[in-house]
PDB file of C-alpha atoms in Angstrom:
ATOM      1  CA  UNK R  20      11.565  -0.155   7.507  1.00  0.00           C
ATOM      2  CA  UNK R  21       8.880  -2.480   6.235  1.00  0.00           C
ATOM      3  CA  UNK R  22       6.252  -2.722   3.574  1.00  0.00           C
ATOM      4  CA  UNK R  23       3.150  -4.428   4.981  1.00  0.00           C
ATOM      5  CA  UNK R  24       0.671  -6.096   2.640  1.00  0.00           C
ATOM      6  CA  UNK R  25      -2.972  -5.131   3.160  1.00  0.00           C
ATOM      7  CA  UNK R  26      -4.213  -7.286   0.285  1.00  0.00           C
ATOM      8  CA  UNK R  27      -6.021  -9.625   2.676  1.00  0.00           C
ATOM      9  CA  UNK R  28      -8.052  -6.697   4.054  1.00  0.00           C
ATOM     10  CA  UNK R  29      -8.986  -5.408   0.608  1.00  0.00           C
ATOM     11  CA  UNK R  30      -9.973  -8.885  -0.527  1.00  0.00           C
ATOM     12  CA  UNK R  31     -12.093  -9.380   2.605  1.00  0.00           C
ATOM     13  CA  UNK R  32     -13.825  -6.034   2.017  1.00  0.00           C
ATOM     14  CA  UNK R  33     -14.657  -7.205  -1.525  1.00  0.00           C
ATOM     15  CA  UNK R  34     -15.610 -10.700  -0.274  1.00  0.00           C
ATOM     16  CA  UNK R  35     -13.181 -12.225  -2.756  1.00  0.00           C
ATOM     17  CA  UNK R  36     -11.241 -15.467  -2.298  1.00  0.00           C
ATOM     18  CA  UNK R  37      -7.676 -16.133  -3.389  1.00  0.00           C
ATOM     19  CA  UNK R  38      -8.915 -18.533  -6.066  1.00  0.00           C
ATOM     20  CA  UNK R  39     -11.459 -16.060  -7.432  1.00  0.00           C
ATOM     21  CA  UNK R  40      -8.912 -13.228  -7.621  1.00  0.00           C
ATOM     22  CA  UNK R  41      -6.373 -15.598  -9.139  1.00  0.00           C
ATOM     23  CA  UNK R  42      -8.766 -16.569 -11.934  1.00  0.00           C
ATOM     24  CA  UNK R  43      -9.820 -12.984 -12.618  1.00  0.00           C
ATOM     25  CA  UNK R  44      -6.291 -11.586 -13.006  1.00  0.00           C
ATOM     26  CA  UNK R  45      -4.575 -14.753 -14.293  1.00  0.00           C
ATOM     27  CA  UNK R  46      -1.995 -15.020 -11.509  1.00  0.00           C
ATOM     28  CA  UNK R  47      -1.407 -18.260  -9.618  1.00  0.00           C
ATOM     29  CA  UNK R  48      -3.118 -18.670  -6.248  1.00  0.00           C
ATOM     30  CA  UNK R  49       0.301 -19.327  -4.707  1.00  0.00           C
ATOM     31  CA  UNK R  50       1.566 -15.926  -5.847  1.00  0.00           C
ATOM     32  CA  UNK R  51      -1.586 -14.191  -4.583  1.00  0.00           C
ATOM     33  CA  UNK R  52      -1.090 -15.892  -1.207  1.00  0.00           C
ATOM     34  CA  UNK R  53       2.549 -14.819  -1.091  1.00  0.00           C
ATOM     35  CA  UNK R  54       1.562 -11.219  -1.723  1.00  0.00           C
ATOM     36  CA  UNK R  55      -1.199 -11.446   0.923  1.00  0.00           C
ATOM     37  CA  UNK R  56       1.181 -12.749   3.564  1.00  0.00           C
ATOM     38  CA  UNK R  57       4.026 -10.402   2.674  1.00  0.00           C
ATOM     39  CA  UNK R  58       6.366 -13.194   1.635  1.00  0.00           C
ATOM     40  CA  UNK R  59       7.484 -11.449  -1.537  1.00  0.00           C
ATOM     41  CA  UNK R  60      10.553  -9.310  -2.050  1.00  0.00           C
ATOM     42  CA  UNK R  61       9.250  -7.599  -5.158  1.00  0.00           C
ATOM     43  CA  UNK R  62       6.099  -7.174  -7.203  1.00  0.00           C
ATOM     44  CA  UNK R  63       5.851  -6.301 -10.876  1.00  0.00           C
ATOM     45  CA  UNK R  64       4.009  -3.140 -11.791  1.00  0.00           C
ATOM     46  CA  UNK R  65       1.919  -5.194 -14.216  1.00  0.00           C
ATOM     47  CA  UNK R  66       0.794  -7.412 -11.301  1.00  0.00           C
ATOM     48  CA  UNK R  67       0.104  -4.378  -9.142  1.00  0.00           C
ATOM     49  CA  UNK R  68      -1.952  -2.808 -11.928  1.00  0.00           C
ATOM     50  CA  UNK R  69      -4.008  -5.999 -12.341  1.00  0.00           C
ATOM     51  CA  UNK R  70      -4.680  -6.141  -8.593  1.00  0.00           C
ATOM     52  CA  UNK R  71      -5.692  -2.478  -8.438  1.00  0.00           C
ATOM     53  CA  UNK R  72      -7.892  -2.763 -11.510  1.00  0.00           C
ATOM     54  CA  UNK R  73      -9.731  -5.870 -10.324  1.00  0.00           C
ATOM     55  CA  UNK R  74     -10.077  -4.722  -6.711  1.00  0.00           C
ATOM     56  CA  UNK R  75     -10.898  -1.126  -7.688  1.00  0.00           C
ATOM     57  CA  UNK R  76      -8.272   0.352  -5.380  1.00  0.00           C
ATOM     58  CA  UNK R  77      -5.007   2.285  -5.294  1.00  0.00           C
ATOM     59  CA  UNK R  78      -1.540   0.781  -4.609  1.00  0.00           C
ATOM     60  CA  UNK R  79      -1.568   2.528  -1.227  1.00  0.00           C
ATOM     61  CA  UNK R  80      -4.662   0.538  -0.285  1.00  0.00           C
ATOM     62  CA  UNK R  81      -2.719  -2.683  -0.807  1.00  0.00           C
ATOM     63  CA  UNK R  82       0.539  -1.800   0.922  1.00  0.00           C
ATOM     64  CA  UNK R  83       1.625   0.228   3.928  1.00  0.00           C
ATOM     65  CA  UNK R  84       5.111   1.569   4.626  1.00  0.00           C
ATOM     66  CA  UNK R  85       6.278   1.660   8.244  1.00  0.00           C
ATOM     67  CA  UNK R  86       9.459   2.747   9.919  1.00  0.00           C
ATOM     68  CA  UNK R  87      10.956   0.609  12.652  1.00  0.00           C
ATOM     69  CA  UNK R  88      11.216   2.792  15.759  1.00  0.00           C
ATOM     70  CA  UNK R  89      12.513   5.696  13.704  1.00  0.00           C
ATOM     71  CA  UNK R  90      11.685   9.012  15.364  1.00  0.00           C
ATOM     72  CA  UNK R  91       9.218  11.109  13.451  1.00  0.00           C
ATOM     73  CA  UNK R  92      10.839  14.254  12.111  1.00  0.00           C
ATOM     74  CA  UNK R  93       9.066  17.354  13.281  1.00  0.00           C
ATOM     75  CA  UNK R  94       7.897  19.889  10.797  1.00  0.00           C
ATOM     76  CA  UNK R  95       9.829  23.112  10.867  1.00  0.00           C
ATOM     77  CA  UNK R  96       7.841  25.773  12.657  1.00  0.00           C
ATOM     78  CA  UNK R  97       8.147  29.498  12.142  1.00  0.00           C
ATOM     79  CA  UNK R  98      10.034  31.421  14.722  1.00  0.00           C
ATOM     80  CA  UNK R  99       8.442  34.453  16.292  1.00  0.00           C
ATOM     81  CA  UNK R 100      10.535  36.745  14.065  1.00  0.00           C
ATOM     82  CA  UNK R 101       9.453  35.166  10.771  1.00  0.00           C
ATOM     83  CA  UNK R 102       6.435  36.653   9.092  1.00  0.00           C
ATOM     84  CA  UNK R 103       3.546  34.672   7.686  1.00  0.00           C
ATOM     85  CA  UNK R 104       3.134  34.813   3.906  1.00  0.00           C
ATOM     86  CA  UNK R 105       0.643  37.458   2.923  1.00  0.00           C
ATOM     87  CA  UNK R 106      -2.706  36.380   1.518  1.00  0.00           C
ATOM     88  CA  UNK R 107      -3.800  38.113  -1.668  1.00  0.00           C
TER      89      UNK R 107
END
């Protein structure tokens, strides 16, 4: 399982540099770069909130969760004997 940073994409969409974002949210350019490249093990909620506020996005826009070759679980389907819920 992995969390992939999409911060670089969001910043590119907003045409914002590391230095500009760093100044706006008062976080060092080194830390912004580490988040962009995925070289962090953790991120504070306060940092995440600053990023989302300044970039006008949601946390899910900044990060993506992926499974490593884990089979996708299929949704349970109704058998032929089960009835559909009635609509009122």
